[in-house]
Amino acid sequence: MGGDKTAVRAALTAPDYMNIKIIEKDANRCDRLNELLGDRDTMVIHGDGRDLGLLEEEGIQNTQAFVALTGNAETNILACLTAKRLGVRKTIAMVENLDYVKMAEGLDIGTIINKMTIAASHIFQMMLEADVDNLRSLMLVDSEVAEFTAAEGSKVTKKTVKDLRLPIGTTIGGLVRKGQGMLVNGNSQIEAGDSVMVFCHEAKLNNVEKYFKKNTIW
């Protein structure tokens, strides 16, 4: 629901196996969407995404996911609540007003996205010196989730997890080694090249990155 730039980018980058419908209430914008997405198998529908009749007519009951991307947080929240009530399992709402985020989480509408926090996560990721593939800030708690790649000779490869003396509030949730996911416990030994998922609660991520950097002296 909503045909702004975010919706266009999502439609252009979505994998081919996904069948996407965009519901947009502005007729002129619908025409523009058809121009922008002419090469994609995306259906543009002129209507209001909060219209129960329209949603049912378009097969909302068989939809895997509903994404509300209008510029109005209240509209997005209400639309996702409606989609949930109609049986959609995965709902995503764009909520730009941070004051609404906690309320939205309390309503259990699904996933909340906020462009400011996403941008902040990417900026923080670029500032880190270690090899970080993904980084996300969690909006409602003072936490980050980062995916580090352990460098050859880095601290994290020298000892088992329990003996690393990681900063307080840091938890290693798991790792991927040669394409295979593995759970991590205190006796686990991280190897160079492992992709490691790290959760940092009230801990500074730059205090954690030094464990994954190359040529670091104990």
PDB file of C-alpha atoms in Angstrom:
ATOM      1  CA  MET A   1       0.000   0.000   0.000  1.00  0.00           C
ATOM      2  CA  GLY A   2       1.434   3.330  -1.113  1.00  0.00           C
ATOM      3  CA  GLY A   3       3.326   4.013  -4.308  1.00  0.00           C
ATOM      4  CA  ASP A   4       6.154   6.307  -3.244  1.00  0.00           C
ATOM      5  CA  LYS A   5       9.876   5.884  -3.966  1.00  0.00           C
ATOM      6  CA  THR A   6      10.263   3.190  -1.304  1.00  0.00           C
ATOM      7  CA  ALA A   7       7.561   1.073  -2.923  1.00  0.00           C
ATOM      8  CA  VAL A   8       9.151   1.512  -6.351  1.00  0.00           C
ATOM      9  CA  ARG A   9      12.571   0.478  -5.069  1.00  0.00           C
ATOM     10  CA  ALA A  10      11.067  -2.546  -3.314  1.00  0.00           C
ATOM     11  CA  ALA A  11       9.297  -3.640  -6.495  1.00  0.00           C
ATOM     12  CA  LEU A  12      12.414  -3.167  -8.627  1.00  0.00           C
ATOM     13  CA  THR A  13      14.671  -5.149  -6.299  1.00  0.00           C
ATOM     14  CA  ALA A  14      12.256  -7.939  -5.331  1.00  0.00           C
ATOM     15  CA  PRO A  15      13.094 -11.417  -6.671  1.00  0.00           C
ATOM     16  CA  ASP A  16      11.259 -12.561  -9.791  1.00  0.00           C
ATOM     17  CA  TYR A  17       9.282 -15.279  -8.017  1.00  0.00           C
ATOM     18  CA  MET A  18       7.356 -12.667  -6.007  1.00  0.00           C
ATOM     19  CA  ASN A  19       4.032 -11.457  -7.402  1.00  0.00           C
ATOM     20  CA  ILE A  20       3.652  -7.840  -6.306  1.00  0.00           C
ATOM     21  CA  LYS A  21       0.605  -5.588  -6.260  1.00  0.00           C
ATOM     22  CA  ILE A  22       0.840  -1.890  -5.414  1.00  0.00           C
ATOM     23  CA  ILE A  23      -2.305  -0.124  -4.211  1.00  0.00           C
ATOM     24  CA  GLU A  24      -2.151   3.646  -4.730  1.00  0.00           C
ATOM     25  CA  LYS A  25      -5.052   6.064  -4.236  1.00  0.00           C
ATOM     26  CA  ASP A  26      -3.708   8.827  -6.484  1.00  0.00           C
ATOM     27  CA  ALA A  27      -4.612   8.174 -10.134  1.00  0.00           C
ATOM     28  CA  ASN A  28      -1.759  10.260 -11.549  1.00  0.00           C
ATOM     29  CA  ARG A  29       0.733   8.434  -9.394  1.00  0.00           C
ATOM     30  CA  CYS A  30      -0.664   5.120 -10.650  1.00  0.00           C
ATOM     31  CA  ASP A  31       0.129   6.203 -14.200  1.00  0.00           C
ATOM     32  CA  ARG A  32       3.647   7.128 -13.141  1.00  0.00           C
ATOM     33  CA  LEU A  33       4.112   3.780 -11.374  1.00  0.00           C
ATOM     34  CA  ASN A  34       3.129   1.959 -14.553  1.00  0.00           C
ATOM     35  CA  GLU A  35       5.842   3.902 -16.391  1.00  0.00           C
ATOM     36  CA  LEU A  36       8.499   3.249 -13.753  1.00  0.00           C
ATOM     37  CA  LEU A  37       7.673  -0.433 -13.392  1.00  0.00           C
ATOM     38  CA  GLY A  38       6.935  -1.213 -17.021  1.00  0.00           C
ATOM     39  CA  ASP A  39       9.646  -3.876 -17.176  1.00  0.00           C
ATOM     40  CA  ARG A  40       8.492  -5.592 -13.994  1.00  0.00           C
ATOM     41  CA  ASP A  41       5.589  -7.976 -13.516  1.00  0.00           C
ATOM     42  CA  THR A  42       3.959  -5.647 -10.981  1.00  0.00           C
ATOM     43  CA  MET A  43       0.248  -4.861 -10.881  1.00  0.00           C
ATOM     44  CA  VAL A  44      -0.688  -1.269 -10.004  1.00  0.00           C
ATOM     45  CA  ILE A  45      -4.168  -0.863  -8.508  1.00  0.00           C
ATOM     46  CA  HIS A  46      -5.958   2.454  -8.111  1.00  0.00           C
ATOM     47  CA  GLY A  47      -7.653   2.395  -4.716  1.00  0.00           C
ATOM     48  CA  ASP A  48      -7.362   2.729  -0.944  1.00  0.00           C
ATOM     49  CA  GLY A  49      -5.419  -0.006   0.818  1.00  0.00           C
ATOM     50  CA  ARG A  50      -7.701   0.314   3.839  1.00  0.00           C
ATOM     51  CA  ASP A  51     -10.768  -0.636   1.776  1.00  0.00           C
ATOM     52  CA  LEU A  52     -11.821  -4.098   3.002  1.00  0.00           C
ATOM     53  CA  GLY A  53     -13.781  -4.808  -0.150  1.00  0.00           C
ATOM     54  CA  LEU A  54     -10.840  -3.956  -2.369  1.00  0.00           C
ATOM     55  CA  LEU A  55      -8.442  -6.060  -0.312  1.00  0.00           C
ATOM     56  CA  GLU A  56     -10.750  -9.068  -0.405  1.00  0.00           C
ATOM     57  CA  GLU A  57     -11.329  -8.603  -4.136  1.00  0.00           C
ATOM     58  CA  GLU A  58      -7.562  -8.627  -4.709  1.00  0.00           C
ATOM     59  CA  GLY A  59      -7.139 -11.857  -2.758  1.00  0.00           C
ATOM     60  CA  ILE A  60      -5.745 -10.578   0.523  1.00  0.00           C
ATOM     61  CA  GLN A  61      -6.627 -13.941   2.112  1.00  0.00           C
ATOM     62  CA  ASN A  62      -3.988 -15.649  -0.045  1.00  0.00           C
ATOM     63  CA  THR A  63      -1.330 -12.978   0.366  1.00  0.00           C
ATOM     64  CA  GLN A  64       1.943 -13.866   2.048  1.00  0.00           C
ATOM     65  CA  ALA A  65       2.815 -10.321   3.114  1.00  0.00           C
ATOM     66  CA  PHE A  66       1.290  -6.852   3.314  1.00  0.00           C
ATOM     67  CA  VAL A  67       3.532  -3.768   3.374  1.00  0.00           C
ATOM     68  CA  ALA A  68       2.172  -0.308   4.247  1.00  0.00           C
ATOM     69  CA  LEU A  69       4.420   2.431   2.840  1.00  0.00           C
ATOM     70  CA  THR A  70       2.312   5.582   2.816  1.00  0.00           C
ATOM     71  CA  GLY A  71       3.677   8.775   4.344  1.00  0.00           C
ATOM     72  CA  ASN A  72       1.160   8.580   7.201  1.00  0.00           C
ATOM     73  CA  ALA A  73       2.103   6.433  10.200  1.00  0.00           C
ATOM     74  CA  GLU A  74      -1.465   6.102  11.490  1.00  0.00           C
ATOM     75  CA  THR A  75      -2.670   4.930   8.082  1.00  0.00           C
ATOM     76  CA  ASN A  76       0.098   2.344   7.866  1.00  0.00           C
ATOM     77  CA  ILE A  77      -0.600   1.013  11.359  1.00  0.00           C
ATOM     78  CA  LEU A  78      -4.347   0.728  10.776  1.00  0.00           C
ATOM     79  CA  ALA A  79      -3.833  -0.902   7.384  1.00  0.00           C
ATOM     80  CA  CYS A  80      -1.552  -3.547   8.863  1.00  0.00           C
ATOM     81  CA  LEU A  81      -4.026  -4.246  11.661  1.00  0.00           C
ATOM     82  CA  THR A  82      -6.714  -4.739   9.000  1.00  0.00           C
ATOM     83  CA  ALA A  83      -4.479  -7.062   6.972  1.00  0.00           C
ATOM     84  CA  LYS A  84      -3.707  -9.095  10.101  1.00  0.00           C
ATOM     85  CA  ARG A  85      -7.401  -9.415  10.835  1.00  0.00           C
ATOM     86  CA  LEU A  86      -7.942 -10.706   7.302  1.00  0.00           C
ATOM     87  CA  GLY A  87      -5.379 -13.451   7.805  1.00  0.00           C
ATOM     88  CA  VAL A  88      -2.111 -12.045   6.416  1.00  0.00           C
ATOM     89  CA  ARG A  89       0.761 -13.582   8.378  1.00  0.00           C
ATOM     90  CA  LYS A  90       3.486 -11.041   7.624  1.00  0.00           C
ATOM     91  CA  THR A  91       2.759  -7.315   7.877  1.00  0.00           C
ATOM     92  CA  ILE A  92       5.243  -4.453   7.654  1.00  0.00           C
ATOM     93  CA  ALA A  93       4.520  -0.799   8.440  1.00  0.00           C
ATOM     94  CA  MET A  94       6.709   2.197   7.708  1.00  0.00           C
ATOM     95  CA  VAL A  95       6.505   4.489  10.742  1.00  0.00           C
ATOM     96  CA  GLU A  96       8.500   7.691  10.362  1.00  0.00           C
ATOM     97  CA  ASN A  97       7.323   9.292  13.605  1.00  0.00           C
ATOM     98  CA  LEU A  98       9.392   7.658  16.345  1.00  0.00           C
ATOM     99  CA  ASP A  99       6.721   8.589  18.890  1.00  0.00           C
ATOM    100  CA  TYR A 100       4.443   6.028  17.231  1.00  0.00           C
ATOM    101  CA  VAL A 101       6.976   3.193  17.178  1.00  0.00           C
ATOM    102  CA  LYS A 102       6.420   1.955  20.734  1.00  0.00           C
ATOM    103  CA  MET A 103       2.659   2.143  20.319  1.00  0.00           C
ATOM    104  CA  ALA A 104       2.866   0.243  17.049  1.00  0.00           C
ATOM    105  CA  GLU A 105       4.959  -2.495  18.649  1.00  0.00           C
ATOM    106  CA  GLY A 106       2.393  -2.803  21.430  1.00  0.00           C
ATOM    107  CA  LEU A 107      -0.358  -3.417  18.883  1.00  0.00           C
ATOM    108  CA  ASP A 108       1.543  -6.407  17.434  1.00  0.00           C
ATOM    109  CA  ILE A 109       1.107  -5.260  13.856  1.00  0.00           C
ATOM    110  CA  GLY A 110       4.261  -7.027  12.679  1.00  0.00           C
ATOM    111  CA  THR A 111       7.529  -5.423  11.581  1.00  0.00           C
ATOM    112  CA  ILE A 112       8.170  -1.692  11.979  1.00  0.00           C
ATOM    113  CA  ILE A 113      10.604   0.055   9.634  1.00  0.00           C
ATOM    114  CA  ASN A 114      11.937   3.569  10.085  1.00  0.00           C
ATOM    115  CA  LYS A 115      14.155   5.136   7.430  1.00  0.00           C
ATOM    116  CA  MET A 116      16.102   7.253   9.925  1.00  0.00           C
ATOM    117  CA  THR A 117      17.200   4.282  12.026  1.00  0.00           C
ATOM    118  CA  ILE A 118      18.031   2.262   8.894  1.00  0.00           C
ATOM    119  CA  ALA A 119      20.180   5.130   7.596  1.00  0.00           C
ATOM    120  CA  ALA A 120      21.873   5.461  10.983  1.00  0.00           C
ATOM    121  CA  SER A 121      22.692   1.743  10.956  1.00  0.00           C
ATOM    122  CA  HIS A 122      24.309   1.991   7.518  1.00  0.00           C
ATOM    123  CA  ILE A 123      26.334   5.061   8.526  1.00  0.00           C
ATOM    124  CA  PHE A 124      27.554   3.299  11.684  1.00  0.00           C
ATOM    125  CA  GLN A 125      28.462   0.234   9.626  1.00  0.00           C
ATOM    126  CA  MET A 126      30.610   2.312   7.262  1.00  0.00           C
ATOM    127  CA  MET A 127      32.431   3.884  10.228  1.00  0.00           C
ATOM    128  CA  LEU A 128      33.548   0.531  11.645  1.00  0.00           C
ATOM    129  CA  GLU A 129      36.968  -0.775  10.630  1.00  0.00           C
ATOM    130  CA  ALA A 130      36.171  -4.485  11.000  1.00  0.00           C
ATOM    131  CA  ASP A 131      34.487  -6.501   8.232  1.00  0.00           C
ATOM    132  CA  VAL A 132      30.791  -5.974   8.972  1.00  0.00           C
ATOM    133  CA  ASP A 133      28.293  -7.378   6.469  1.00  0.00           C
ATOM    134  CA  ASN A 134      25.101  -6.193   8.168  1.00  0.00           C
ATOM    135  CA  LEU A 135      24.255  -3.924  11.073  1.00  0.00           C
ATOM    136  CA  ARG A 136      20.875  -3.024  12.492  1.00  0.00           C
ATOM    137  CA  SER A 137      19.886  -0.800  15.400  1.00  0.00           C
ATOM    138  CA  LEU A 138      16.894  -2.016  17.417  1.00  0.00           C
ATOM    139  CA  MET A 139      14.589   0.938  17.933  1.00  0.00           C
ATOM    140  CA  LEU A 140      12.924   0.083  21.245  1.00  0.00           C
ATOM    141  CA  VAL A 141      16.014  -1.082  23.103  1.00  0.00           C
ATOM    142  CA  ASP A 142      19.546   0.262  23.296  1.00  0.00           C
ATOM    143  CA  SER A 143      20.919  -2.541  21.161  1.00  0.00           C
ATOM    144  CA  GLU A 144      22.547  -3.391  17.855  1.00  0.00           C
ATOM    145  CA  VAL A 145      22.764  -6.590  15.867  1.00  0.00           C
ATOM    146  CA  ALA A 146      25.825  -6.964  13.651  1.00  0.00           C
ATOM    147  CA  GLU A 147      27.216  -9.645  11.352  1.00  0.00           C
ATOM    148  CA  PHE A 148      31.020  -9.680  11.630  1.00  0.00           C
ATOM    149  CA  THR A 149      33.451 -11.722   9.548  1.00  0.00           C
ATOM    150  CA  ALA A 150      36.350 -12.984  11.670  1.00  0.00           C
ATOM    151  CA  ALA A 151      39.681 -11.934  10.170  1.00  0.00           C
ATOM    152  CA  GLU A 152      42.772 -14.140  10.062  1.00  0.00           C
ATOM    153  CA  GLY A 153      44.708 -13.711  13.315  1.00  0.00           C
ATOM    154  CA  SER A 154      41.951 -11.690  15.019  1.00  0.00           C
ATOM    155  CA  LYS A 155      41.334 -11.928  18.765  1.00  0.00           C
ATOM    156  CA  VAL A 156      38.097 -13.816  18.342  1.00  0.00           C
ATOM    157  CA  THR A 157      39.927 -16.738  16.688  1.00  0.00           C
ATOM    158  CA  LYS A 158      42.500 -17.128  19.479  1.00  0.00           C
ATOM    159  CA  LYS A 159      40.376 -18.534  22.302  1.00  0.00           C
ATOM    160  CA  THR A 160      37.050 -20.245  22.905  1.00  0.00           C
ATOM    161  CA  VAL A 161      34.060 -17.929  23.321  1.00  0.00           C
ATOM    162  CA  LYS A 162      33.941 -18.313  27.108  1.00  0.00           C
ATOM    163  CA  ASP A 163      37.569 -17.124  27.427  1.00  0.00           C
ATOM    164  CA  LEU A 164      37.294 -14.110  25.097  1.00  0.00           C
ATOM    165  CA  ARG A 165      36.122 -11.758  27.853  1.00  0.00           C
ATOM    166  CA  LEU A 166      33.708  -9.998  25.552  1.00  0.00           C
ATOM    167  CA  PRO A 167      32.278  -6.666  26.778  1.00  0.00           C
ATOM    168  CA  ILE A 168      29.330  -6.948  29.171  1.00  0.00           C
ATOM    169  CA  GLY A 169      26.052  -7.008  27.259  1.00  0.00           C
ATOM    170  CA  THR A 170      27.553  -8.802  24.245  1.00  0.00           C
ATOM    171  CA  THR A 171      26.182 -12.150  23.066  1.00  0.00           C
ATOM    172  CA  ILE A 172      27.252 -14.256  20.088  1.00  0.00           C
ATOM    173  CA  GLY A 173      24.080 -15.783  18.720  1.00  0.00           C
ATOM    174  CA  GLY A 174      25.487 -18.036  16.016  1.00  0.00           C
ATOM    175  CA  LEU A 175      27.791 -18.249  13.032  1.00  0.00           C
ATOM    176  CA  VAL A 176      27.960 -19.427   9.453  1.00  0.00           C
ATOM    177  CA  ARG A 177      31.008 -21.475   8.421  1.00  0.00           C
ATOM    178  CA  LYS A 178      31.438 -22.498   4.785  1.00  0.00           C
ATOM    179  CA  GLY A 179      27.735 -21.975   4.154  1.00  0.00           C
ATOM    180  CA  GLN A 180      26.542 -23.960   7.173  1.00  0.00           C
ATOM    181  CA  GLY A 181      24.838 -22.352  10.154  1.00  0.00           C
ATOM    182  CA  MET A 182      26.056 -23.289  13.631  1.00  0.00           C
ATOM    183  CA  LEU A 183      24.924 -22.514  17.162  1.00  0.00           C
ATOM    184  CA  VAL A 184      27.534 -21.008  19.473  1.00  0.00           C
ATOM    185  CA  ASN A 185      28.199 -21.815  23.123  1.00  0.00           C
ATOM    186  CA  GLY A 186      31.018 -21.095  25.556  1.00  0.00           C
ATOM    187  CA  ASN A 187      33.166 -23.915  24.227  1.00  0.00           C
ATOM    188  CA  SER A 188      32.832 -22.887  20.589  1.00  0.00           C
ATOM    189  CA  GLN A 189      35.985 -21.902  18.694  1.00  0.00           C
ATOM    190  CA  ILE A 190      35.471 -19.229  16.041  1.00  0.00           C
ATOM    191  CA  GLU A 191      37.642 -19.593  12.958  1.00  0.00           C
ATOM    192  CA  ALA A 192      38.908 -17.080  10.410  1.00  0.00           C
ATOM    193  CA  GLY A 193      36.296 -16.479   7.727  1.00  0.00           C
ATOM    194  CA  ASP A 194      33.358 -17.335   9.983  1.00  0.00           C
ATOM    195  CA  SER A 195      30.390 -14.980   9.668  1.00  0.00           C
ATOM    196  CA  VAL A 196      29.365 -14.291  13.270  1.00  0.00           C
ATOM    197  CA  MET A 197      26.086 -12.781  14.489  1.00  0.00           C
ATOM    198  CA  VAL A 198      26.680 -10.526  17.501  1.00  0.00           C
ATOM    199  CA  PHE A 199      24.032  -8.932  19.736  1.00  0.00           C
ATOM    200  CA  CYS A 200      25.110  -5.871  21.720  1.00  0.00           C
ATOM    201  CA  HIS A 201      22.776  -4.661  24.461  1.00  0.00           C
ATOM    202  CA  GLU A 202      23.837  -1.354  25.989  1.00  0.00           C
ATOM    203  CA  ALA A 203      27.368  -2.085  24.754  1.00  0.00           C
ATOM    204  CA  LYS A 204      29.379   0.007  22.312  1.00  0.00           C
ATOM    205  CA  LEU A 205      29.799  -1.875  19.063  1.00  0.00           C
ATOM    206  CA  ASN A 206      33.215  -0.351  18.428  1.00  0.00           C
ATOM    207  CA  ASN A 207      34.423  -2.117  21.603  1.00  0.00           C
ATOM    208  CA  VAL A 208      33.334  -5.395  20.027  1.00  0.00           C
ATOM    209  CA  GLU A 209      34.717  -4.844  16.522  1.00  0.00           C
ATOM    210  CA  LYS A 210      38.333  -4.980  17.738  1.00  0.00           C
ATOM    211  CA  TYR A 211      37.859  -8.697  18.438  1.00  0.00           C
ATOM    212  CA  PHE A 212      37.228  -9.315  14.729  1.00  0.00           C
ATOM    213  CA  LYS A 213      39.900  -7.051  13.196  1.00  0.00           C
ATOM    214  CA  LYS A 214      43.047  -8.462  11.583  1.00  0.00           C
ATOM    215  CA  ASN A 215      46.542  -8.176  13.060  1.00  0.00           C
ATOM    216  CA  THR A 216      45.307  -7.332  16.556  1.00  0.00           C
ATOM    217  CA  ILE A 217      47.770  -8.079  19.372  1.00  0.00           C
ATOM    218  CA  TRP A 218      46.468  -9.702  22.539  1.00  0.00           C
TER     219      TRP A 218
END
